[in-house]
mmCIF file of C-alpha atoms and ligand atoms in Angstrom:
data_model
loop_
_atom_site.group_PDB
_atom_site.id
_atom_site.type_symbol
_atom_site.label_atom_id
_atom_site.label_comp_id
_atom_site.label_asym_id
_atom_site.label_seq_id
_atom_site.Cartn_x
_atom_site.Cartn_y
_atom_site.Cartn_z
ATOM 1 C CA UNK N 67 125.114 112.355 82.969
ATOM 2 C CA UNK N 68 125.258 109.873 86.049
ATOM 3 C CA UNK N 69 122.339 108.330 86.918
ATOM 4 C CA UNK N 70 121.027 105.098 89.277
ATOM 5 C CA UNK N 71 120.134 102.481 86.615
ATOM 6 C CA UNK N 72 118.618 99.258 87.170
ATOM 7 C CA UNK N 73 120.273 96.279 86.007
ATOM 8 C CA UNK N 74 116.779 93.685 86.012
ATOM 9 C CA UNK N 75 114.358 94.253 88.922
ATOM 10 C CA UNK N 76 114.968 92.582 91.841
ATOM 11 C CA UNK N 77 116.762 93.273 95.691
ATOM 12 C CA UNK N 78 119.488 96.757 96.073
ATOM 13 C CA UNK N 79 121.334 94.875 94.109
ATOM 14 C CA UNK N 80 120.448 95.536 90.788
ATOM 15 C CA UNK N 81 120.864 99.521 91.504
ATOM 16 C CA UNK N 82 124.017 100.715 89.415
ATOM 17 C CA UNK N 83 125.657 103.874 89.133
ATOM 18 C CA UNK N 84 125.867 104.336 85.035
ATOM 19 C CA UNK N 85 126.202 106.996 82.452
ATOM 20 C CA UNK N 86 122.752 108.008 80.473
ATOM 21 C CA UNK N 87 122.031 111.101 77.661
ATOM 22 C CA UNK N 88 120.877 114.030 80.311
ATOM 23 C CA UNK N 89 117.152 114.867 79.151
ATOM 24 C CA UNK N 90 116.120 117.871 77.236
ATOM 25 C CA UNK N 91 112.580 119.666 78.700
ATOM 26 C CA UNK N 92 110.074 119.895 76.661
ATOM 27 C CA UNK N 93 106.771 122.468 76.416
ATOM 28 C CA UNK N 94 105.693 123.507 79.868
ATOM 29 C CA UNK N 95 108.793 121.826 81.137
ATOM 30 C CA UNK N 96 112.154 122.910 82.935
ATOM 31 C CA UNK N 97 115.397 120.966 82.854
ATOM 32 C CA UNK N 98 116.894 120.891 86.899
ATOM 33 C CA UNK N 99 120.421 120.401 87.885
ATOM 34 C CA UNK N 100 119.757 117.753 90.980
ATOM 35 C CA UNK N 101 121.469 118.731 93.981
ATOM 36 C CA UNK N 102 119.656 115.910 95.834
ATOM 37 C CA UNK N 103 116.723 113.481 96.175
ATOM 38 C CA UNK N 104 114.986 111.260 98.438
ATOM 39 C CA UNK N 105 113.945 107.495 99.015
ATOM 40 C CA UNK N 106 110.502 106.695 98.737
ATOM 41 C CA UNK N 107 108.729 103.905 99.756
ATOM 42 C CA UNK N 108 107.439 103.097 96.122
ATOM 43 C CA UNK N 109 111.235 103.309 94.797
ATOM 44 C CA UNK N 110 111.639 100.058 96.549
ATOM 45 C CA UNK N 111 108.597 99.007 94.858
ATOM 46 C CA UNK N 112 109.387 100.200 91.360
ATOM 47 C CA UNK N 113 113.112 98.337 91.967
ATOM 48 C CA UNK N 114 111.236 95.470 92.135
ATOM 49 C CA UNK N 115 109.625 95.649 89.147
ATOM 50 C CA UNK N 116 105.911 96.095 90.335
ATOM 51 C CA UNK N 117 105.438 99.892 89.898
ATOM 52 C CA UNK N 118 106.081 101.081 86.764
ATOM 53 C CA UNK N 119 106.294 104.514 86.112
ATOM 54 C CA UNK N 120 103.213 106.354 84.415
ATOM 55 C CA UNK N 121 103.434 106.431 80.558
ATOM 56 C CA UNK N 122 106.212 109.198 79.231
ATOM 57 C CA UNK N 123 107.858 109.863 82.337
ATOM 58 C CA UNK N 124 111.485 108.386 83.387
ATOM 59 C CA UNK N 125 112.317 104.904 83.705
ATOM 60 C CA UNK N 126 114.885 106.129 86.730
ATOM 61 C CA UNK N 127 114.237 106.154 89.887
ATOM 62 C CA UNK N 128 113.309 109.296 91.934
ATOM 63 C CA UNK N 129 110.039 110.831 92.491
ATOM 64 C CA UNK N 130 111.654 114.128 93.921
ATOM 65 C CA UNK N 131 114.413 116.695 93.047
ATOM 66 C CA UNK N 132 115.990 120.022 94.624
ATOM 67 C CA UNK N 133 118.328 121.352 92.828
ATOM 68 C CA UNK N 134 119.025 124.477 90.409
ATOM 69 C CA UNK N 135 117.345 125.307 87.142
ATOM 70 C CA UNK N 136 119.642 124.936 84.512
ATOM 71 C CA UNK N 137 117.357 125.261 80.936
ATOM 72 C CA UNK N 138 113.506 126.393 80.159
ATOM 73 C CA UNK N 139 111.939 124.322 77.890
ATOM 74 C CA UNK N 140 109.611 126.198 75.431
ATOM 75 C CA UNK N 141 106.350 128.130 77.249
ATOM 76 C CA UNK N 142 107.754 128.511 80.796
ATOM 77 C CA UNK N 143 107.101 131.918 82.472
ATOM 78 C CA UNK N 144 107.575 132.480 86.130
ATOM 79 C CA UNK N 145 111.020 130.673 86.447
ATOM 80 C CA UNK N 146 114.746 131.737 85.498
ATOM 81 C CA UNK N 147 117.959 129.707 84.844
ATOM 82 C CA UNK N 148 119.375 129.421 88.262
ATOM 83 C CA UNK N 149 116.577 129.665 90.602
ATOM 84 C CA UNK N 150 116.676 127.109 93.461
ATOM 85 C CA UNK N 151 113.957 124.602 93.038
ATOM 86 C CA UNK N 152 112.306 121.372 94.328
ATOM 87 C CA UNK N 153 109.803 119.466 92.578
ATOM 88 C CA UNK N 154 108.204 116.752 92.362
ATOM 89 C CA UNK N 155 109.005 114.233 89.444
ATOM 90 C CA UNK N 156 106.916 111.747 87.649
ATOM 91 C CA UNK N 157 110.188 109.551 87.640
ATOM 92 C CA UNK N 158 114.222 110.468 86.798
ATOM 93 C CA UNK N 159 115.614 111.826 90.479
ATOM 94 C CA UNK N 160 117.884 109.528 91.309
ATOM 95 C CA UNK N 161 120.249 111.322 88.183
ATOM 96 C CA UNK N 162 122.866 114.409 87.842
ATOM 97 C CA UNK N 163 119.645 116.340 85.592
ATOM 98 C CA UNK N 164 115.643 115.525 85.795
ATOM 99 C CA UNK N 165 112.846 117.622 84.060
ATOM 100 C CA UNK N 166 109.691 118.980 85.900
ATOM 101 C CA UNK N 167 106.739 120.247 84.682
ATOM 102 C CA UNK N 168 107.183 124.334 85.277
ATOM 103 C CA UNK N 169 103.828 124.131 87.578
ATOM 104 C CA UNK N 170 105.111 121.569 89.973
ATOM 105 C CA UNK N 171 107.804 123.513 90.897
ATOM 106 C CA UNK N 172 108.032 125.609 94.313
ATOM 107 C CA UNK N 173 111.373 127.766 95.452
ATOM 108 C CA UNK N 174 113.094 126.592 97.599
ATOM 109 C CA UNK N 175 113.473 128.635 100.819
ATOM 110 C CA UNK N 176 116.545 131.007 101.355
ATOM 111 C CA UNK N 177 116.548 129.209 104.759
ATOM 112 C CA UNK N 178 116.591 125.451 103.813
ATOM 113 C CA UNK N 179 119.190 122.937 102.529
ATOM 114 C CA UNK N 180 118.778 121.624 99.463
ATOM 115 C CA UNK N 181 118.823 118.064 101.110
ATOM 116 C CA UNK N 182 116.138 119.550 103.592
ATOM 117 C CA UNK N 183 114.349 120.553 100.144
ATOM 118 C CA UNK N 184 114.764 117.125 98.540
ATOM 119 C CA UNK N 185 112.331 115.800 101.675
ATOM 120 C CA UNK N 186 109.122 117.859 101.011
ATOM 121 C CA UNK N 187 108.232 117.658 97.828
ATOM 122 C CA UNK N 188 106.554 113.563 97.954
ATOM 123 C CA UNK N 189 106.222 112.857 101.521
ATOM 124 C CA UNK N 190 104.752 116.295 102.677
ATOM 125 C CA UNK N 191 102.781 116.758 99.585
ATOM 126 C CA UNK N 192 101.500 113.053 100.288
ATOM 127 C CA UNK N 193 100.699 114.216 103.526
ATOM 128 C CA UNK N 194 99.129 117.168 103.169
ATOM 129 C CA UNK N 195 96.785 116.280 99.833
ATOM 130 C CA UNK N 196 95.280 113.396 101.996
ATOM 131 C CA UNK N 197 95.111 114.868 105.586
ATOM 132 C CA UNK N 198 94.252 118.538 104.447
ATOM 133 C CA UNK N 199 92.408 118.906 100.774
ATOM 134 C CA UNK N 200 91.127 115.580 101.070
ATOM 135 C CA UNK N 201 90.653 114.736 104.271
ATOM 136 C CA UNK N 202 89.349 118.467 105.160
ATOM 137 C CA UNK N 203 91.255 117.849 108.342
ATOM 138 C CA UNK N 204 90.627 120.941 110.985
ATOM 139 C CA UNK N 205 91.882 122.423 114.166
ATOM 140 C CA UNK N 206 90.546 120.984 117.082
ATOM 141 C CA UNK N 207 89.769 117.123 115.068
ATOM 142 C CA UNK N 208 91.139 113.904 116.178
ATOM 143 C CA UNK N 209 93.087 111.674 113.706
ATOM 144 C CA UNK N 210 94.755 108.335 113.874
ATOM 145 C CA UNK N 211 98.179 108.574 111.421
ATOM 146 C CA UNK N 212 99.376 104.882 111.215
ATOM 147 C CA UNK N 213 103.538 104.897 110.858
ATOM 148 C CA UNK N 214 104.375 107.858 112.517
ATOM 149 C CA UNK N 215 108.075 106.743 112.281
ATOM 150 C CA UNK N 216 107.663 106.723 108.600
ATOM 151 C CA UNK N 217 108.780 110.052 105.701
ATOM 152 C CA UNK N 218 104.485 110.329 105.111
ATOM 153 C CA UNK N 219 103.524 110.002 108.628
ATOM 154 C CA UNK N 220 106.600 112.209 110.512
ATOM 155 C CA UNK N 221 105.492 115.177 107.573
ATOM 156 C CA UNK N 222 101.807 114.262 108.654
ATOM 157 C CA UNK N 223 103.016 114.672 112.483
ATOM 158 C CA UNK N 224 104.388 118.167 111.579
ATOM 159 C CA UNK N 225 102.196 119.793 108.969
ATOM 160 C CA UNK N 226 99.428 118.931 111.674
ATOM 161 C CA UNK N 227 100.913 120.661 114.256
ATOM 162 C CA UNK N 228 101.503 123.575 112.244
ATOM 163 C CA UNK N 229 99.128 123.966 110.423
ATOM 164 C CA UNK N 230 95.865 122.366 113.081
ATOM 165 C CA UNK N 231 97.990 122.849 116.407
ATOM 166 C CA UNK N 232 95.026 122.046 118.890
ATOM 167 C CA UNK N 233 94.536 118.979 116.658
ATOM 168 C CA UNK N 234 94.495 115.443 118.240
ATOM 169 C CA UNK N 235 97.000 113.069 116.998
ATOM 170 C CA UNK N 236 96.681 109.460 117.527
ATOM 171 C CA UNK N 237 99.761 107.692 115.999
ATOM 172 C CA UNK N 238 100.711 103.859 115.684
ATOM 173 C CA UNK N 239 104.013 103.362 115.410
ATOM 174 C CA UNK N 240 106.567 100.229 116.352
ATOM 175 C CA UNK N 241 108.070 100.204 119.811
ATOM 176 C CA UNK N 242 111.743 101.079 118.783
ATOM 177 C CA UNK N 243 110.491 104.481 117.118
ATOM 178 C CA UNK N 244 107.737 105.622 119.638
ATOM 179 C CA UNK N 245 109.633 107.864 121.947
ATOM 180 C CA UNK N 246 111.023 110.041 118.563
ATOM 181 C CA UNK N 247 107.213 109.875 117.351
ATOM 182 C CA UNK N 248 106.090 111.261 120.716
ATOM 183 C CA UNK N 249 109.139 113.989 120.258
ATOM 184 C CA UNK N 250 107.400 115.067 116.628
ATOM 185 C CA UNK N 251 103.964 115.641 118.244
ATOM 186 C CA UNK N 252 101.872 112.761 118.513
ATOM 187 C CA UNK N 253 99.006 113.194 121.636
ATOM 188 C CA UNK N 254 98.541 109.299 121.828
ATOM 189 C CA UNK N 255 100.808 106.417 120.726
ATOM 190 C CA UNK N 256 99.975 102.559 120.048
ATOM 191 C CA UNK N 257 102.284 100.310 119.160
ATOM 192 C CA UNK N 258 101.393 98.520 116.475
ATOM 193 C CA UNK N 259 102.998 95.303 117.125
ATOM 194 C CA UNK N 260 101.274 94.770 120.487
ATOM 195 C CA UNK N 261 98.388 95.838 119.352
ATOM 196 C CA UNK N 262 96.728 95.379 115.872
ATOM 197 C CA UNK N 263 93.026 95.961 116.973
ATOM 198 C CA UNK N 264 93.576 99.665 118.138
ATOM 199 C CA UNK N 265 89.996 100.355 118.057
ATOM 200 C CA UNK N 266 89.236 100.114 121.724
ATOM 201 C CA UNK N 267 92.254 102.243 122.701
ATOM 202 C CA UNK N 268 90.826 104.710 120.298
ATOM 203 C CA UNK N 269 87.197 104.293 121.333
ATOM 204 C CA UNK N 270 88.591 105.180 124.996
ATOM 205 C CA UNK N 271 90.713 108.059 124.367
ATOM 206 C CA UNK N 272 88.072 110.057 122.518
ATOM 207 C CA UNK N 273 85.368 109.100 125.092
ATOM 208 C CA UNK N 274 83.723 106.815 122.650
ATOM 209 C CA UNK N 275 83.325 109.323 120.064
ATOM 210 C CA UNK N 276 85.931 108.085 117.679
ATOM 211 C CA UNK N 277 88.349 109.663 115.708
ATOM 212 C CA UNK N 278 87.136 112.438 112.186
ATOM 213 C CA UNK N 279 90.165 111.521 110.153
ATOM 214 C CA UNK N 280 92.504 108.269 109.871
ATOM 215 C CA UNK N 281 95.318 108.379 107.014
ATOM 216 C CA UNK N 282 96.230 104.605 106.363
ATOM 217 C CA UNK N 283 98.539 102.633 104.165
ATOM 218 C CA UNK N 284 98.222 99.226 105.703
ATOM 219 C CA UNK N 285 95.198 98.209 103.562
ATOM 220 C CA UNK N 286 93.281 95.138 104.555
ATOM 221 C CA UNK N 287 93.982 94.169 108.067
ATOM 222 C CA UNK N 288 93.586 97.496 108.961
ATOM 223 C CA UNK N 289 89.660 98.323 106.945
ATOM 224 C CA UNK N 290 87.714 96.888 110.240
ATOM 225 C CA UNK N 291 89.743 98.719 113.309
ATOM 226 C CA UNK N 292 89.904 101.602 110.898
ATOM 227 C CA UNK N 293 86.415 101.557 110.270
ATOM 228 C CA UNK N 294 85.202 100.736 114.080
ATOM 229 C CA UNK N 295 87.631 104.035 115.060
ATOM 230 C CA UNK N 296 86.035 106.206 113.014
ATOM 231 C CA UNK N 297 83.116 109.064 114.154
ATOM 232 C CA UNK N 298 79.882 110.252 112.029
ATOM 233 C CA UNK N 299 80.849 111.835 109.074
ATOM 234 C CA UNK N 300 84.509 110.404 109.367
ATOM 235 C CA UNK N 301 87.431 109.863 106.849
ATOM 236 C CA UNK N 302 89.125 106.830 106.024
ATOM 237 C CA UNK N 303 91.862 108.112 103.099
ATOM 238 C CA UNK N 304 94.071 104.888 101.611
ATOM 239 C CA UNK N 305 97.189 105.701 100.271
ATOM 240 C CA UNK N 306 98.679 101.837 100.584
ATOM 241 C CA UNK N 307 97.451 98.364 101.005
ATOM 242 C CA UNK N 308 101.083 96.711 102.181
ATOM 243 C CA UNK N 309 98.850 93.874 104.019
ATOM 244 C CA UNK N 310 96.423 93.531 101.130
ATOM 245 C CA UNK N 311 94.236 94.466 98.741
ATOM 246 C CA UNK N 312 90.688 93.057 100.042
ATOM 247 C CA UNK N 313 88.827 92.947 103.162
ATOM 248 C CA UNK N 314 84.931 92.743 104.601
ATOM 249 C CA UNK N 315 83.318 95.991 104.711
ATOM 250 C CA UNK N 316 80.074 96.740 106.749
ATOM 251 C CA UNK N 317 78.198 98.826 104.444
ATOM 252 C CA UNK N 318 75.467 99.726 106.855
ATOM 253 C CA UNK N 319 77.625 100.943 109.200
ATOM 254 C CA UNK N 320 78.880 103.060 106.727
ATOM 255 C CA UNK N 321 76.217 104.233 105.542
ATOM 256 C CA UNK N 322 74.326 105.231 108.849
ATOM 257 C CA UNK N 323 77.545 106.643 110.159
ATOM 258 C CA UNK N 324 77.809 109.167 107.245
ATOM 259 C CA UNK N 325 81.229 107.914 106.484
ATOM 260 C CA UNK N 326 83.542 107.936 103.861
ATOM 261 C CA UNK N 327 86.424 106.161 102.228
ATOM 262 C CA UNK N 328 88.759 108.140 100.080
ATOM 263 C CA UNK N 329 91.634 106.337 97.829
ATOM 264 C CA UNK N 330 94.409 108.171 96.499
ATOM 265 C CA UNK N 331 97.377 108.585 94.824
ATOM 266 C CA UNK N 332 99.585 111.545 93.572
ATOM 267 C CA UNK N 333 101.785 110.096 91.130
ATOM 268 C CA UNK N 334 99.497 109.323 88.583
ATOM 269 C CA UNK N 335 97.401 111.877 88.657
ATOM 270 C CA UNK N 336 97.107 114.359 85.575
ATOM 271 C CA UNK N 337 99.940 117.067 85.509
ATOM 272 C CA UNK N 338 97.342 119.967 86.236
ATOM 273 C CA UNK N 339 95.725 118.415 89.131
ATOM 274 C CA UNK N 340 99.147 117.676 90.770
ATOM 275 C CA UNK N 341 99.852 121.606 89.877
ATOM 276 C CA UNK N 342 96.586 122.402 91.526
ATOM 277 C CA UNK N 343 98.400 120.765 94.551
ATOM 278 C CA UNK N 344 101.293 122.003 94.662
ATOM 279 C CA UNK N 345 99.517 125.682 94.559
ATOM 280 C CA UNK N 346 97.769 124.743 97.287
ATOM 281 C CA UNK N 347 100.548 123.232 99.310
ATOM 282 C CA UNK N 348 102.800 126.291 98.410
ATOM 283 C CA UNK N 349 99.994 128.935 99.706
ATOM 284 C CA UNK N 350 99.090 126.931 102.818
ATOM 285 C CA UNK N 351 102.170 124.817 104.116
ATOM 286 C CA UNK N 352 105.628 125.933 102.247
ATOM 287 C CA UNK N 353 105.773 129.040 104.633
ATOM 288 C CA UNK N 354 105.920 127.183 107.531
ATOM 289 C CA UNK N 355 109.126 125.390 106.129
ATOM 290 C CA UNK N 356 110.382 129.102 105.356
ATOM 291 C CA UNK N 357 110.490 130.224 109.397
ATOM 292 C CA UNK N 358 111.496 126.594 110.355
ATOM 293 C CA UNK N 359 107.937 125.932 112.153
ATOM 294 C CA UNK N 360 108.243 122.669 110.130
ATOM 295 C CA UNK N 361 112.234 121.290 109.479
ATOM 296 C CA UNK N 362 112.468 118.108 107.508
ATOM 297 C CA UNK N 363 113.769 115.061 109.865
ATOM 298 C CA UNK N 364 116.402 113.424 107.992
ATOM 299 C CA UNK N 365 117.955 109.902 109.327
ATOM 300 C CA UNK N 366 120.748 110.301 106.727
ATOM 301 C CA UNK N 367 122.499 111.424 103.931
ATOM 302 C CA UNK N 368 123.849 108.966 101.403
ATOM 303 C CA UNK N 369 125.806 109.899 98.158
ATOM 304 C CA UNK N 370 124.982 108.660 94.717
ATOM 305 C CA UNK N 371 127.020 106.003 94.925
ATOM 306 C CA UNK N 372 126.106 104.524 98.615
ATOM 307 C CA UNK N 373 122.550 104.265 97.089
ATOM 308 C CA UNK N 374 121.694 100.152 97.546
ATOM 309 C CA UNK N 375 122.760 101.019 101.684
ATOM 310 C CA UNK N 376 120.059 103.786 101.205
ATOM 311 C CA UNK N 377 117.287 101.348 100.180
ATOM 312 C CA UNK N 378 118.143 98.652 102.316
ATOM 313 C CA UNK N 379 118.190 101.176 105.147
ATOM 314 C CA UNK N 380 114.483 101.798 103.907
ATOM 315 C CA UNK N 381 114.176 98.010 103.198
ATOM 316 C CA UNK N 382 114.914 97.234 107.097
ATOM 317 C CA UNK N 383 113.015 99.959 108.721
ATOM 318 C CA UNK N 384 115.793 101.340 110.019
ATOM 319 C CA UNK N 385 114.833 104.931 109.342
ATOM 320 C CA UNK N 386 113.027 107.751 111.080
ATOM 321 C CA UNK N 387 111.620 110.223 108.516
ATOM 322 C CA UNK N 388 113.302 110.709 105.535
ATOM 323 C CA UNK N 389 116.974 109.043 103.805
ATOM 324 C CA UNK N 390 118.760 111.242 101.512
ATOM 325 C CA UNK N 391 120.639 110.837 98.028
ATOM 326 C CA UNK N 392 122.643 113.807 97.495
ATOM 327 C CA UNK N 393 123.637 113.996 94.034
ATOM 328 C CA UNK N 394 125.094 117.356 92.906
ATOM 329 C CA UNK N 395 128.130 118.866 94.552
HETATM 330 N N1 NAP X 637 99.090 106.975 97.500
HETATM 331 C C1 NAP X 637 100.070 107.881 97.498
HETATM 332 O O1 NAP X 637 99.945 108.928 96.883
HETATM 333 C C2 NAP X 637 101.333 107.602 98.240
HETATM 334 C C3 NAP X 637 102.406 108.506 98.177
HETATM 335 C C4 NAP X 637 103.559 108.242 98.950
HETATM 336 C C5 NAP X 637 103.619 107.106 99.731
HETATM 337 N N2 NAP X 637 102.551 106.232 99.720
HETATM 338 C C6 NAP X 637 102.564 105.018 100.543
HETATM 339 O O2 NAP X 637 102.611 105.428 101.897
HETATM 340 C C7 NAP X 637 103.302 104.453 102.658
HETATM 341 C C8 NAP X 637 104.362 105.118 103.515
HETATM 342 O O3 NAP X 637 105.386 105.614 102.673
HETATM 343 P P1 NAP X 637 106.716 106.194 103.317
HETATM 344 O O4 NAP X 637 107.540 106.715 102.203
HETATM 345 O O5 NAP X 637 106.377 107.039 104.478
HETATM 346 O O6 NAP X 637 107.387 104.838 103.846
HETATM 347 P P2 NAP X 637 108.242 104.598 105.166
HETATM 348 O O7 NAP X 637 109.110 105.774 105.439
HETATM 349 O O8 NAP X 637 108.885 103.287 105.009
HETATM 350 O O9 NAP X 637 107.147 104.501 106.331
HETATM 351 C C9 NAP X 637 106.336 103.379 106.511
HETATM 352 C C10 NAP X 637 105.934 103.346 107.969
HETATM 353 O O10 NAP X 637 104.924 102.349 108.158
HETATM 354 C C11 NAP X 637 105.139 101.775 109.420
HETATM 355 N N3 NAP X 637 104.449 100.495 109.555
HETATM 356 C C12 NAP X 637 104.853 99.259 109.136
HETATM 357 N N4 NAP X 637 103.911 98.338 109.480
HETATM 358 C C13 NAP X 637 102.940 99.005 110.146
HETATM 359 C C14 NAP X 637 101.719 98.607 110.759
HETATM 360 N N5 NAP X 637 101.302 97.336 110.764
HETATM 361 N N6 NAP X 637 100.961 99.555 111.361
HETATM 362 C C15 NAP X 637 101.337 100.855 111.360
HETATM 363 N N7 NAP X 637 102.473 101.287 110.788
HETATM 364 C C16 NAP X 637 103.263 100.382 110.178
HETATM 365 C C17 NAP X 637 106.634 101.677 109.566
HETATM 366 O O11 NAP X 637 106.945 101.622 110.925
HETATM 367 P P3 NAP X 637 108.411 101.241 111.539
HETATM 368 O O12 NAP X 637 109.402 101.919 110.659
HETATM 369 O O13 NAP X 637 108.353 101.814 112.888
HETATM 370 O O14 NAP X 637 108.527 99.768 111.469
HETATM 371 C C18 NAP X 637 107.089 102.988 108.909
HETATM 372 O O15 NAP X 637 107.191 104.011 109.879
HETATM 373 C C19 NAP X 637 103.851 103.424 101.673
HETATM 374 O O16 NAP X 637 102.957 102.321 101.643
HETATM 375 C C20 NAP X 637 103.809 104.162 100.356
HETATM 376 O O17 NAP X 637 103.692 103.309 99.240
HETATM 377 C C21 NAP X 637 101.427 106.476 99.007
#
């Protein structure tokens, strides 16, 4: 089959289009004809050789699939040859065939693309886990979601005003993508260039009360505004540290302010937690992609072969939500 290989780790470069054996599913698994994926922030990373996928899955790139399924591997029940499918992957998207475990899978609505389907599976998922189970994020809360330009933050823009619509959304973002952020749904936007400290802008717009959720993956320089934004009993959830790894923390405030710090991840985690997920995801947000409430905001589609222009595109922030590899005809 035709897969994205990498020749070394390194810049777009090194991505090739080669010929690899297709992979056979194993227990609990289902072998999916790819129809198309998407980029991912951490594909960039893994390219460069400093995230390696977990231990067993695919070396290829490609954290998400929609496609059609074209073999059951031993044990499955639920799911037929041919259903229409997205899923997320432990690794192996960017290729003609990826397995998925049978419980990450969700059907893919009669009214949705398959490159619409290829954008939900990592960034909404992302988005949901950390805002929603994790986050316990309600109707009627305020939240800051920092990169609201980006594939997490536009799904966290929409699966907020879905599924919390008189939610408060306060969302950094850089100048050049503010007016499309203010389009999604944010309430309040700062641009992040201007203004790194966005605690007092925060502090002012919720009359000093601060804000009960913040979703953040700028790590370090963002722990003390982060902190200083956040109300009694708020949540700071990490899903990234791109401006480092360590920072001061004031534990009292912390602790007197009933607040909490949450770190997470969803690739790594054990296959029946991320099926607890995706059940959970499926019940509460996949019917809102159904009746179009929520429509996957795609900057472009890309074909197999135009794949280094799709990472570079990611590479120079040139997107606004999601970039798409289609892969199957
Ligand atoms: N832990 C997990 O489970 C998990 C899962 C998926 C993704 N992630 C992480 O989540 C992050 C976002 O992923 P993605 O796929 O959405 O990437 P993306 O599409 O590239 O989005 C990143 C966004 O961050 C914005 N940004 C850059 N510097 C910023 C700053 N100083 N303040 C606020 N925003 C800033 C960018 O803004 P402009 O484009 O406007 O410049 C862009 O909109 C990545 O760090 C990724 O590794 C974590």
């Amino acid at each position: 089959m035709k897969a994205v290989l990498l020749e070394g780790f390194g810049g777009a470069e090194v991505l090739k289009v080669g010929e690899v054996d297709k992979p056979t599913p194993k227990e609990n698994e289902v072998l999916v004809k790819v129809m198309a994926t998407s980029i991912n922030r951490p594909d960039l990373v893994q390219r460069e050789g400093k995230y390696p996928p977990p231990p067993g899955d695919s070396e290829i790139l490609g954290l998400e699939v929609s496609g059609i399924i074209e073999a059951l591997g031993p044990n499955v029940a639920g799911w037929k040859v041919g259903d229409r499918v997205m899923s997320l992957v432990g690794g192996g998207g960017y290729a003609e065939y990826a397995v998925a475990y049978a419980n990450h899978l969700m059907p893919i609505p009669e009214s949705m693309t398959f490159e619409e389907a290829a954008c939900v599976c990592e960034s909404y998922i992302t988005a949901f886990l950390n805002i929603f189970m994790l986050g316990e994020f309600k109707d009627g809360q305020t939240a800051i979601l920092h990169g609201g330009g980006g594939g997490v933050n536009t799904a966290g823009i929409q699966l907020c005003r879905a599924l919390a619509p008189t939610s408060r959304l306060i969302v950094t973002a850089s100048p050049e993508k503010m007016e499309r952020v203010k389009a999604v749904g944010a309430d309040l936007l700062i641009n992040f260039r201007e203004t790194p400290d966005f605690s007092e802008i925060v502090k002012e717009y919720t009359s000093k009360k601060g804000v009960d959720l913040v979703l953040d993956h700028i790590g370090a320089k963002y722990l003390a505004p982060n902190m200083n934004s956040l109300a009694y009993k708020g949540k700071l959830v990490i899903i990234g540290v791109t401006s480092g790894i360590k920072a001061e923390l004031n534990l009292a405030l912390m602790m007197v302010k009933r607040q909490q710090i949450i770190g997470s991840v969803l690739r790594s985690r054990p296959v029946s937690e991320k099926g607890e997920i995706v059940a959970e995801f499926t019940r509460r947000a996949l019917p809102k992609f159904a009746d179009r409430t929520i429509i996957p905001i795609i900057e472009k589609v890309f074909t197999i072969d135009q794949v280094a222009d799709a990472h570079l595109m990611m590479e120079e922030d040139k997107h606004f939500g999601k970039i798409v590899l289609k892969i199957g005809a």
